[in-house]
Coordinates of C-alpha atoms in Angstrom, one line a residue:
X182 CA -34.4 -54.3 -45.6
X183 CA -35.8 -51.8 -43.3
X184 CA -33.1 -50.1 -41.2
X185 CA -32.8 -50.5 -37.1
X186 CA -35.9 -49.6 -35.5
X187 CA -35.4 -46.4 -33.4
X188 CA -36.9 -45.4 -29.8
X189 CA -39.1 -42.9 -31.3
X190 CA -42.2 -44.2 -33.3
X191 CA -45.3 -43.5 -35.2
X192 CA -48.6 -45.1 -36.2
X193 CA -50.0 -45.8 -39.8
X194 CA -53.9 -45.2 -40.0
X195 CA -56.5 -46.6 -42.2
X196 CA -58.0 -43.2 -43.1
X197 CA -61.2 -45.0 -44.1
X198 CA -61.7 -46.6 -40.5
X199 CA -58.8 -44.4 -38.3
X200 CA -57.8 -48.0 -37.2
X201 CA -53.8 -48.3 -36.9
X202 CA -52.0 -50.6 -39.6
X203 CA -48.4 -50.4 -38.3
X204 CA -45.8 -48.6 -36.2
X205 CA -43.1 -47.7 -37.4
X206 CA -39.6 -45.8 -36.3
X207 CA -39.1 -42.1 -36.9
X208 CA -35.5 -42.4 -38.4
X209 CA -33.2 -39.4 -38.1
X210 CA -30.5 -38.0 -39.4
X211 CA -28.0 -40.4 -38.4
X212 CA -29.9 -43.3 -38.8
X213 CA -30.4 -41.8 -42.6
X214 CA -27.0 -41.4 -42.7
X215 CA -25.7 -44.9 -41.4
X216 CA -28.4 -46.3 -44.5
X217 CA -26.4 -44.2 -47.2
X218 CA -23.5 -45.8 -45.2
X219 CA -24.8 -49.2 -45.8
X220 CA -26.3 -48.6 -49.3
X221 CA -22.5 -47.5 -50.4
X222 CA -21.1 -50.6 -49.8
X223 CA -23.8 -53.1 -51.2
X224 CA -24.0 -50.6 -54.7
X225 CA -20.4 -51.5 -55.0
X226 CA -21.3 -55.7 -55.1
X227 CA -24.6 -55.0 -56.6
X228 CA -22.9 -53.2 -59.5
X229 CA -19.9 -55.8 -59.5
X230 CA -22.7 -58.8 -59.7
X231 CA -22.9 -57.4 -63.6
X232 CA -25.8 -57.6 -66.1
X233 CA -27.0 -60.3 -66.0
X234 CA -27.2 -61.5 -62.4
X235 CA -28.8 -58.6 -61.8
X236 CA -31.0 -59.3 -64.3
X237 CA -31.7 -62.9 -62.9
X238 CA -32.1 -61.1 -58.6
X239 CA -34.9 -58.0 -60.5
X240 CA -36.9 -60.9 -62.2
X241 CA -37.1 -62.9 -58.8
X242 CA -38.3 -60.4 -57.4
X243 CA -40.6 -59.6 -59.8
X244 CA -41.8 -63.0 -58.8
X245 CA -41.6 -63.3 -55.3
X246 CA -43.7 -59.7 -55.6
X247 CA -46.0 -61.6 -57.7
X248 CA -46.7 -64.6 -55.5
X249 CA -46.9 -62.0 -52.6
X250 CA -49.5 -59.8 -54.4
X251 CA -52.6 -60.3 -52.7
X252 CA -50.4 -59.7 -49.3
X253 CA -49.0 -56.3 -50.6
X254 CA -52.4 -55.1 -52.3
X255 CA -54.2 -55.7 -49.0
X256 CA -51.5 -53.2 -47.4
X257 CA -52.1 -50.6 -49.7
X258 CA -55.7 -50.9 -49.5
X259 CA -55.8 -50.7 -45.7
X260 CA -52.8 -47.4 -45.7
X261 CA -54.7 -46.0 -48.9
X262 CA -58.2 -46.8 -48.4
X263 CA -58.1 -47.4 -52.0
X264 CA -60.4 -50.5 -53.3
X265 CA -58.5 -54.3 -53.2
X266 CA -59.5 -54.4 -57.0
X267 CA -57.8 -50.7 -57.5
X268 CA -54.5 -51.9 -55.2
X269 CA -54.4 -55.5 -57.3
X270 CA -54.0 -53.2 -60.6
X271 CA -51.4 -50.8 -59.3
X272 CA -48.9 -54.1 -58.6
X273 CA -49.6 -55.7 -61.8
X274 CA -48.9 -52.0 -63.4
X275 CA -45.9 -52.5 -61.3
X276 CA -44.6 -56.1 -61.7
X277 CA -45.1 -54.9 -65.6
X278 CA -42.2 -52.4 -65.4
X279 CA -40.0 -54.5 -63.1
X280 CA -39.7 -57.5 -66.1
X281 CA -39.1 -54.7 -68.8
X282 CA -36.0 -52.9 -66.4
X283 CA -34.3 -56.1 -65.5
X284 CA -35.1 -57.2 -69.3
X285 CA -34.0 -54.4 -71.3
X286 CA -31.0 -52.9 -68.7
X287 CA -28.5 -53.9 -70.4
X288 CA -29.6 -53.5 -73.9
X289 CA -29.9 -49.8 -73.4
X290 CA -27.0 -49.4 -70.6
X291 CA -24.4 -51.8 -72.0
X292 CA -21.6 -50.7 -73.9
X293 CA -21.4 -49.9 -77.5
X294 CA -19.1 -48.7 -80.1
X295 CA -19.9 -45.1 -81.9
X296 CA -18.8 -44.0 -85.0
X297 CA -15.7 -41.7 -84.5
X298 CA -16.3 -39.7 -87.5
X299 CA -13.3 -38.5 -90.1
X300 CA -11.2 -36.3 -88.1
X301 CA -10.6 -39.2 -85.5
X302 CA -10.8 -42.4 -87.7
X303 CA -8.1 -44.1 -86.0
X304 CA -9.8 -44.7 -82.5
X305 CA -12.3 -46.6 -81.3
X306 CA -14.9 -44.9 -79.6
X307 CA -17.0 -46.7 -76.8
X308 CA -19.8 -45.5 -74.6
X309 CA -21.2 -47.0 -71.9
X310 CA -23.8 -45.9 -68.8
X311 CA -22.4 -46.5 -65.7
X312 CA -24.7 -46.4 -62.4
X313 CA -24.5 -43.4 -59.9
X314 CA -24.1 -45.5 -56.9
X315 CA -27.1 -45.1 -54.4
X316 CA -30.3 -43.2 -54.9
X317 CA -32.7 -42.0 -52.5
X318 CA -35.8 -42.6 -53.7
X319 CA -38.5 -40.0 -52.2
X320 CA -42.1 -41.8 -52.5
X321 CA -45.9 -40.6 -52.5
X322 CA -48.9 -42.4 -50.8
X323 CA -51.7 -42.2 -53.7
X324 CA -49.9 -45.3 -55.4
X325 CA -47.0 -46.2 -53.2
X326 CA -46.2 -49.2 -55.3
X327 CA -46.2 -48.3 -58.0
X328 CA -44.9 -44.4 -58.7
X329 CA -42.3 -45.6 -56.0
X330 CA -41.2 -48.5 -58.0
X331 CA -41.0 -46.5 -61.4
X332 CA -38.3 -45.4 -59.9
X333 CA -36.5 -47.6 -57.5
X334 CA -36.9 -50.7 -60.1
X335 CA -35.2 -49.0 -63.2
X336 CA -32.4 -47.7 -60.2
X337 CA -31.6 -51.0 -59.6
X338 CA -31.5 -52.5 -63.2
X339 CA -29.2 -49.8 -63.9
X340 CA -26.8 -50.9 -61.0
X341 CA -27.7 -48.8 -58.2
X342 CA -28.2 -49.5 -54.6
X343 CA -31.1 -47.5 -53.7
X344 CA -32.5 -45.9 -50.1
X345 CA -36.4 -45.8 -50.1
X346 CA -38.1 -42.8 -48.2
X347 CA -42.0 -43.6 -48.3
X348 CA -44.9 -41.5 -47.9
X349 CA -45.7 -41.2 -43.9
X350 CA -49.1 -42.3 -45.0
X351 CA -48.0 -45.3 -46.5
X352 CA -45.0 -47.0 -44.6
X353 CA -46.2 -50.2 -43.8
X354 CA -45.9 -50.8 -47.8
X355 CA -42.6 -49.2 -48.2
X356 CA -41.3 -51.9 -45.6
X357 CA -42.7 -54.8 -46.9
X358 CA -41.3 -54.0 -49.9
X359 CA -37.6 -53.9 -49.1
X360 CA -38.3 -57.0 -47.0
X361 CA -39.7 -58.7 -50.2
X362 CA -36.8 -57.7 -52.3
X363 CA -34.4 -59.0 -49.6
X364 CA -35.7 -62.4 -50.5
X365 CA -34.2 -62.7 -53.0
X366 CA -31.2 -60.1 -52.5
X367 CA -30.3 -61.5 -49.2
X368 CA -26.0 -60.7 -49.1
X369 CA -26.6 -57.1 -49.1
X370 CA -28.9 -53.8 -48.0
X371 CA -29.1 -53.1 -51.9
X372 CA -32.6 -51.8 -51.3
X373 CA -33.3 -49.9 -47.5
X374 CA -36.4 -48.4 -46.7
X375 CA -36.2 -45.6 -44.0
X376 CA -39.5 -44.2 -42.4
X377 CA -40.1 -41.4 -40.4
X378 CA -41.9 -37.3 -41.6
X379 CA -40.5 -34.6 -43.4
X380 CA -37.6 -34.2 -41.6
X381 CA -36.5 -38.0 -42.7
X382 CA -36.9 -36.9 -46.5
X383 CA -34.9 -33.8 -45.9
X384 CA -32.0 -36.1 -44.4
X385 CA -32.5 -38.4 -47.3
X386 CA -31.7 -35.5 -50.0
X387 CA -28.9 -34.0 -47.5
X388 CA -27.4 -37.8 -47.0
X389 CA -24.8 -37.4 -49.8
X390 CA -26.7 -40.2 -52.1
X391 CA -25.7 -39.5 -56.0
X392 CA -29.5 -38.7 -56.9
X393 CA -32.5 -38.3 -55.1
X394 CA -36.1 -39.4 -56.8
X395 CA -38.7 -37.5 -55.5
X396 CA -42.6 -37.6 -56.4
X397 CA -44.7 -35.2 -54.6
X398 CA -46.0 -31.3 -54.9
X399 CA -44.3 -28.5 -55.7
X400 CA -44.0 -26.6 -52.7
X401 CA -42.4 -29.8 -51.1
X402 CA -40.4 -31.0 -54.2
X403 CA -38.9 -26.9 -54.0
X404 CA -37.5 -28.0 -50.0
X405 CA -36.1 -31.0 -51.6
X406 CA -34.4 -29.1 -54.5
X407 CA -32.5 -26.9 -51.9
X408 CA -31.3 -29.8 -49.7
X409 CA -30.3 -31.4 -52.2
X410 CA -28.2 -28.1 -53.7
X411 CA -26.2 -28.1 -50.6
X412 CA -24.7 -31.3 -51.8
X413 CA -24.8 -30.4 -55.9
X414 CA -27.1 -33.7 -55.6
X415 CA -29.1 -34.1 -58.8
X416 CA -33.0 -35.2 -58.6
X417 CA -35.7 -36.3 -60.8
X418 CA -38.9 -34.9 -59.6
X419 CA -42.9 -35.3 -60.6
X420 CA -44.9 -32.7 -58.7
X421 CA -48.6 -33.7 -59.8
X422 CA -50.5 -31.8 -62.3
X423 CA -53.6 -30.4 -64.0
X424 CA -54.8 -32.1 -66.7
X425 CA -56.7 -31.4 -69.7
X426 CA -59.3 -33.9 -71.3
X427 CA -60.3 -32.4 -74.9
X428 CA -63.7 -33.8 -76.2
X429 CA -63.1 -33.2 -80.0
X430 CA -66.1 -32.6 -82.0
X431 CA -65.9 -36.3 -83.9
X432 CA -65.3 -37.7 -80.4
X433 CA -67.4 -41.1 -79.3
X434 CA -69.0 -39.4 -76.1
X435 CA -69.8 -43.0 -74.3
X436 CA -66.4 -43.7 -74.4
X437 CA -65.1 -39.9 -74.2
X438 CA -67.3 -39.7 -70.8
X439 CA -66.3 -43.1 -69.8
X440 CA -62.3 -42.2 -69.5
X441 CA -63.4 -38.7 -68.2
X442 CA -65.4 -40.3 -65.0
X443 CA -62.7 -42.9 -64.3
X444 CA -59.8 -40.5 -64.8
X445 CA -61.6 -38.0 -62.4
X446 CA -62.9 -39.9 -59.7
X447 CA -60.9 -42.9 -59.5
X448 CA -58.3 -43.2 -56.5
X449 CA -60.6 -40.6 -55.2
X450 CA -59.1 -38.3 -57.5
X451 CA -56.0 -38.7 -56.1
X452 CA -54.2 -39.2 -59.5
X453 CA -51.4 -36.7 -60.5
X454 CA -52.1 -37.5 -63.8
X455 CA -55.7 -37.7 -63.0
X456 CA -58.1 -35.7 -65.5
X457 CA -59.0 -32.5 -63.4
X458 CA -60.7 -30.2 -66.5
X459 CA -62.6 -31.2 -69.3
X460 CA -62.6 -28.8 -72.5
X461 CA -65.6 -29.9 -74.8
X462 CA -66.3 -29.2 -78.1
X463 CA -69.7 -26.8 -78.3
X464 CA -71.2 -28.5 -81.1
X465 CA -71.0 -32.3 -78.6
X466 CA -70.9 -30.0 -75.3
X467 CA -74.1 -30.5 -73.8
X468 CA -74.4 -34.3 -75.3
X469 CA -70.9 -34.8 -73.8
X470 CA -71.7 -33.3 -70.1
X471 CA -75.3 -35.7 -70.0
X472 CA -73.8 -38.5 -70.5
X473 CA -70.8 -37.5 -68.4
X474 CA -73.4 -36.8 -65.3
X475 CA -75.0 -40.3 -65.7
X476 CA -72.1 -41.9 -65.7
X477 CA -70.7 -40.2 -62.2
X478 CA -73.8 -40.1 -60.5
X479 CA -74.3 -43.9 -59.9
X480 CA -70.8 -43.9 -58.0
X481 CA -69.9 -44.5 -54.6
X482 CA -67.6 -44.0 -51.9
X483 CA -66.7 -46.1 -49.3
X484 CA -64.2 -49.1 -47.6
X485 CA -66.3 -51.5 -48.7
X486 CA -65.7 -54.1 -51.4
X487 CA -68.9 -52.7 -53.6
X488 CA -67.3 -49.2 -53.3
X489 CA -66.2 -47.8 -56.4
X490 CA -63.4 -45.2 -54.8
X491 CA -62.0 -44.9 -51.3
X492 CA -61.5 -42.5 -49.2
X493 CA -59.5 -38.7 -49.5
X494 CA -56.1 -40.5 -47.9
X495 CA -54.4 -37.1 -46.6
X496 CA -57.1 -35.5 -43.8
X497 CA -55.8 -31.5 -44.5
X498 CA -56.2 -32.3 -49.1
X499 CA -60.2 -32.0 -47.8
X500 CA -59.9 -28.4 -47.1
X501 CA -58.4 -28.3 -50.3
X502 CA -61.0 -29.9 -52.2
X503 CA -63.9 -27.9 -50.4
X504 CA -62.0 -25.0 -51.1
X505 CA -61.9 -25.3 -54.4
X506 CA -65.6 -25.9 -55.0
X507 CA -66.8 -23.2 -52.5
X508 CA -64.2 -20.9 -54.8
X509 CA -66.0 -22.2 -58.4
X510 CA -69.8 -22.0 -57.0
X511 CA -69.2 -18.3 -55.5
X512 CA -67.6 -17.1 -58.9
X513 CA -70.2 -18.3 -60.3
X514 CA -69.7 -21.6 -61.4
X515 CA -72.4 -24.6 -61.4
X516 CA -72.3 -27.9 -59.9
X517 CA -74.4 -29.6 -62.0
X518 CA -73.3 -33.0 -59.6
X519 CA -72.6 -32.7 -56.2
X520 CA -71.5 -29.4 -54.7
X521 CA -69.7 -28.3 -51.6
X522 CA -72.0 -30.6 -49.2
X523 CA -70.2 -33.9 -51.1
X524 CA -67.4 -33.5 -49.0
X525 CA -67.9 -35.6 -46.2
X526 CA -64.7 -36.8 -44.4
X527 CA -62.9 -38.9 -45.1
X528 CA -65.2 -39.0 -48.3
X529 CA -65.8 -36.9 -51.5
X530 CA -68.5 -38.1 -53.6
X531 CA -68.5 -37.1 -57.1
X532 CA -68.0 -33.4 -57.9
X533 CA -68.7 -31.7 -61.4
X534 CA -68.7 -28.2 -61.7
X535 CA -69.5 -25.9 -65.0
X536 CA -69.2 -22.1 -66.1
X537 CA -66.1 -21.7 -63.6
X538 CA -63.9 -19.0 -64.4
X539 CA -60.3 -19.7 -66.0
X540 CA -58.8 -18.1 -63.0
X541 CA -60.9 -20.0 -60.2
X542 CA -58.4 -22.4 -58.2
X543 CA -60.8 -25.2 -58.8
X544 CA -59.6 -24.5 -63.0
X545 CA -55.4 -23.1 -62.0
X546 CA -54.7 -25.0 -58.4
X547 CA -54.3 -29.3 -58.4
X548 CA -57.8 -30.5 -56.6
X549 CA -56.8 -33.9 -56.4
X550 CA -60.4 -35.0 -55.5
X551 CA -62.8 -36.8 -57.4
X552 CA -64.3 -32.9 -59.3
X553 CA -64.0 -32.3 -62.7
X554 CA -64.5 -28.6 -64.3
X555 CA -66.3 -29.1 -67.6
X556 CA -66.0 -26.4 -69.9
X557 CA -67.7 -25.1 -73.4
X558 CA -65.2 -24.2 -76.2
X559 CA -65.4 -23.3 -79.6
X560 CA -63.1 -25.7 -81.5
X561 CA -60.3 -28.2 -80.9
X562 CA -57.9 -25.0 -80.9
X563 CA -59.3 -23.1 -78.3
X564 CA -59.4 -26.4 -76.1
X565 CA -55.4 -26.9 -77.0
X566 CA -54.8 -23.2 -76.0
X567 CA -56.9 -23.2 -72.6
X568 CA -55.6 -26.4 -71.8
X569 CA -51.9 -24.7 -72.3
X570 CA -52.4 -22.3 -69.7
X571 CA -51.4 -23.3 -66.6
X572 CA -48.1 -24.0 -65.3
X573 CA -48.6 -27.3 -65.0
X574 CA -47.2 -30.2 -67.8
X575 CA -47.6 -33.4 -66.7
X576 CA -50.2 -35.1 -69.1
X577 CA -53.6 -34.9 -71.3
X578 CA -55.9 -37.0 -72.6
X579 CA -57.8 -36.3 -76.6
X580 CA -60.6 -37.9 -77.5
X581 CA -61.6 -37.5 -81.5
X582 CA -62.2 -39.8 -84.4
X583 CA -59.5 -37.4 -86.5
X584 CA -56.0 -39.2 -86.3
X585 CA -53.9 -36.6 -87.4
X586 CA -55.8 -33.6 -86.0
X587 CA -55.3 -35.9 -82.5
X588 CA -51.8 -35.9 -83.1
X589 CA -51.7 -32.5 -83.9
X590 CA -52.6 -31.6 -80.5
X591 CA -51.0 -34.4 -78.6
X592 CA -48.0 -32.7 -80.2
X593 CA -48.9 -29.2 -79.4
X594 CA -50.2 -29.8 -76.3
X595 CA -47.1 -28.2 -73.1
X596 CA -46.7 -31.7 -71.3
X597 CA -44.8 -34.6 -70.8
X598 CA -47.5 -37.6 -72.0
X599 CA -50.4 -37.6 -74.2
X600 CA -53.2 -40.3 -74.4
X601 CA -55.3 -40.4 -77.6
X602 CA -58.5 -42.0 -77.0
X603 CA -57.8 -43.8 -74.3
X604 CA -57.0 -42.7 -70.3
X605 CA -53.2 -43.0 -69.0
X606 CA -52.4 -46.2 -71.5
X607 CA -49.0 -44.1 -71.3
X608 CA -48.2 -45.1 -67.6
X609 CA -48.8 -49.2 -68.7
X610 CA -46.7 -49.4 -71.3
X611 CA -42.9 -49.5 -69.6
X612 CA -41.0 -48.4 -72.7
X613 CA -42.5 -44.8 -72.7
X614 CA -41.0 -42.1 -70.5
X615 CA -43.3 -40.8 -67.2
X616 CA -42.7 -36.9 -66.3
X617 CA -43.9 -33.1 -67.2
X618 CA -42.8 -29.9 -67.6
X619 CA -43.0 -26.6 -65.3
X620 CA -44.6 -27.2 -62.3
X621 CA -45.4 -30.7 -62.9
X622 CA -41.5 -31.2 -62.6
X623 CA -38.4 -32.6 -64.5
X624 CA -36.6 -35.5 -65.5
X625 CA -38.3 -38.9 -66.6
X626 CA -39.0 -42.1 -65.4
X627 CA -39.6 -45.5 -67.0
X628 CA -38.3 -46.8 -70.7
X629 CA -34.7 -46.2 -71.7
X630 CA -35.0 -42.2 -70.2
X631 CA -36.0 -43.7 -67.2
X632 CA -33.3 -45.9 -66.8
X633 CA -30.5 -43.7 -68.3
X634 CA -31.8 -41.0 -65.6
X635 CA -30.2 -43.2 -62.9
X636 CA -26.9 -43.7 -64.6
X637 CA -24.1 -41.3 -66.1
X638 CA -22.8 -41.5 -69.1
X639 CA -19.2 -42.8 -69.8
X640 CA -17.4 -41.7 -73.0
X641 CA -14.1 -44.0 -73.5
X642 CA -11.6 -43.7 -76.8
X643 CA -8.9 -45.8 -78.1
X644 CA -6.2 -44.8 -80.6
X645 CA -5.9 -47.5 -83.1
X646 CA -3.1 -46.1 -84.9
X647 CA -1.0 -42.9 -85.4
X648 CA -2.5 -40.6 -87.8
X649 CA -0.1 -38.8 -90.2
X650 CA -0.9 -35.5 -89.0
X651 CA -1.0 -34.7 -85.0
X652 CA -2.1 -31.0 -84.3
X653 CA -2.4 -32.5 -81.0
X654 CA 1.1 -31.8 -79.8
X655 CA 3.2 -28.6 -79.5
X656 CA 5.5 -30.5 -82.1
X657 CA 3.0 -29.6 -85.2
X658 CA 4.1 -27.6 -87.7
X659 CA 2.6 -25.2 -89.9
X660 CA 2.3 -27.8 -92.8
X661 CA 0.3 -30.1 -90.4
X662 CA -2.2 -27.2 -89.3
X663 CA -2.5 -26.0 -93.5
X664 CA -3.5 -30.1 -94.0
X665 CA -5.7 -29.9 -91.4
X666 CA -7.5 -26.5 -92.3
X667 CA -7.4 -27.9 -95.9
X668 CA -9.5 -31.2 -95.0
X669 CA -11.5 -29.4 -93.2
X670 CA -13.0 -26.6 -95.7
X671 CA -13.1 -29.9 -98.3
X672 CA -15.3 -32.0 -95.9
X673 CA -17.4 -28.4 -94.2
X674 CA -16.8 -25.6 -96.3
X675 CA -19.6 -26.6 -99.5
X676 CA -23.1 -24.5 -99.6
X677 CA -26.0 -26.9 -99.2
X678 CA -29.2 -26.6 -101.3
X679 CA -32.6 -27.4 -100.1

């Protein structure tokens, strides 16, 4: 459910057209606060309703958000400006995760007995995961389905009522969302969404909820962190990235180049896991960057159903974008596609820039336009270590025709995800974990991480029976402690050889 609307509105624009999608309330502080209110009270029956009703309410939605998809895409292309076709993938992505969190909750959440070990063979030893109670869930616009849901979805599964902040880009979606769920949750506000600016976010994290999900950059995810300290409230954060692409010297360039283009220019770029620079082999360099050209060059931007990416959704990430070419071309750098004139607002067309020094910001600051650095190294090694240094760790895609050399790097390479021959497969498949390292953020999302990081973990013993010797009591004696140093030097005291 959305929560009361307030006196104190604000629009939604298409930022293809500037048309206005929706109005929507500004909610403040209290009205944050009387949602947390809410969300307290329907966490407690949502968590009482156990396993596997909860598991029956998450796959109804999953099919009333199903039946409702072309409804819901069509939103998100007119808040986004991102193609139908492009908006119809993200909720599949989404409806995807959604069956494996209400499927698999319980497997991974449920209680289980552990092995007590020898020292404490009489007890029983159970652990369980026990949800937090309600999360706010801080969303982004570029897909606000789906990163959103990657969240809110595996909340829920694990037992938590959950407060949804979305992007003020993208409200209209956010609402309809909560409106879809309470379909087929109608007792209780299990899942709220609250719209409003900033200041609505920074209530959210100040509210009191037991964890706040947040997905957005890292000067913004940093104001989050320190509302949320004044409360000791723990967050999960994904703050965007820099991606590497490494052409390997066995790559297949067609497809090498075709991943490279879509993961550059698709969404308009506006992809935190989106490939922003290319490190080729020098041997396939120039081979690589040819077909690479041809393939961008042919696409389009526009609103229309023939476009092949939409518009830049966030006006002031333009500046950015110029910025970072004008930065690369006066240091020096080529554009061997496009160039500074190819942004045209609300558009970028395609964008590929060569010879741009390490330090440029087009190379060390997130673009998140449809450019692409490409950039000549001498081996797979020197890729991996250039494509280390930045502060960034969210993902990376390898393209080579060497298995274990791919792993190799997939392994050595500082992020959270790897994708080996293919672009983002990580983000379809629900059982993997989705988050980075350093700036890109902490925590994880999706799989069993994803749904653990929204519960807390409950250790629980039960004696059995006595055991003959109790150093647990101030009535041992010093024949029970020489028994118990005895046992342990037998079981811990032996060298070990390799």
């Amino acid at each position: 459910m959305s929560v009361a609307t307030e006196s104190t509105t604000f629009t939604s624009l298409n930022p293809a057209t500037g048309e206005v999608v929706g109005e929507h309330p500004i909610h403040d502080e209290k009205a944050v606060a009387e949602a947390v209110e809410r969300a307290r009270e329907a966490a407690a029956w949502w968590r009482d309703l156990g396993w596997k009703e909860r598991r029956l309410r998450l796959l109804n939605f999953k099919g009333t958000l199903t039946r409702n998809l072309d409804k819901v895409a069509r939103l998100v292309h007119e808040e986004t400006g991102k193609p139908l076709q492009d908006a119809q993938i993200e909720l599949v992505l989404t409806i995807t995760h959604i069956d494996w969190a209400a499927r698999n909750a319980q497997k991974v959440l449920g209680p289980r007995t552990v092995f007590p070990g020898l020292a404490a063979i009489n007890n029983k030893c159970i652990l369980e995961y026990q949800p937090l109670g309600v999360i706010g869930v801080i969303g982004p616009w570029n897909y606000p389905v789906f990163t959103p849901m990657g969240s809110i979805a595996y909340a829920l599964a694990a037992g938590n009522a959950v407060v949804f902040k979305p992007s003020e880009y993208t409200p209209g979606v956010g609402v309809l969302l909560a409106e879809l769920f309470s379909q087929v949750v109608p007792e209780k506000p299990v899942l709220q969404t609250v719209t409003g600016y900033g200041a609505t976010g920074a209530a959210l994290a100040r509210s009191g909820v037991d964890k706040v999900a947040f997905t957005g950059s890292g000067p913004t995810a940093r104001k989050v962190m320190a509302a949320c300290a004044e409360t000791l409230t723990p967050i999960v954060a994904e703050c965007g990235g820099k991606d590497a692409f490494i052409v390997d010297s066995d790559a297949d360039l067609d497809a090498a180049a075709d991943a490279a283009v879509f993961g550059a220019m698709s969404n308009s770029g506006q992809t935190c896991a989106g490939v922003e620079r290319i490190y080729a082999v020098a041997d396939v360099y120039d081979r690589f960057l040819e077909k690479l050209i041809d393939k961008a060059k042919s696409l389009r931007p526009g609103f229309d159903r023939e476009a092949d990416y939409g518009p830049v959704t966030m006006p002031r990430q333009l500046d950015i974008i110029e910025r970072h070419i004008k930065d690369a071309l006066d240091r020096g750098g080529r554009a061997v596609l496009g160039g500074a004139e190819s942004v045209r607002k609300p558009y970028v067309e395609p964008v590929i820039l060569t010879d741009v020094p390490d330090d440029s910001a087009a190379v060390c600051e997130e673009t998140f336009g449809p450019t692409i650095t490409v950039h000549k190294v001498a081996d797979a090694e020197e890729a991996l270590r250039k494509a280390n240094e930045t502060s960034y760790g969210l993902a990376a895609t390898i393209f080579s025709r060497n298995r274990s050399r791919a792993m190799d790097l997939a392994r050595r390479l500082r992020t959270g995800m790897v994708s080996i021959n293919s672009f983002l497969a990580f983000a379809s498949v629900p059982a993997l974990p989705f988050g980075g390292v350093g700036e890109s953020g902490f925590g994880r999302i999706h799989g069993a991480d994803g749904l653990r990081e929204f519960a807390r973990a409950k250790a629980i013993t039960q004696q059995r029976f006595p055991l003959p010797v109790n150093v647990a009591s101030f009535s041992r004696t010093d024949k029970d402690m020489a028994r118990l140093l005895q046992l342990t030097k037998l079981m811990h005291g032996r060298r070990y050889k390799r």
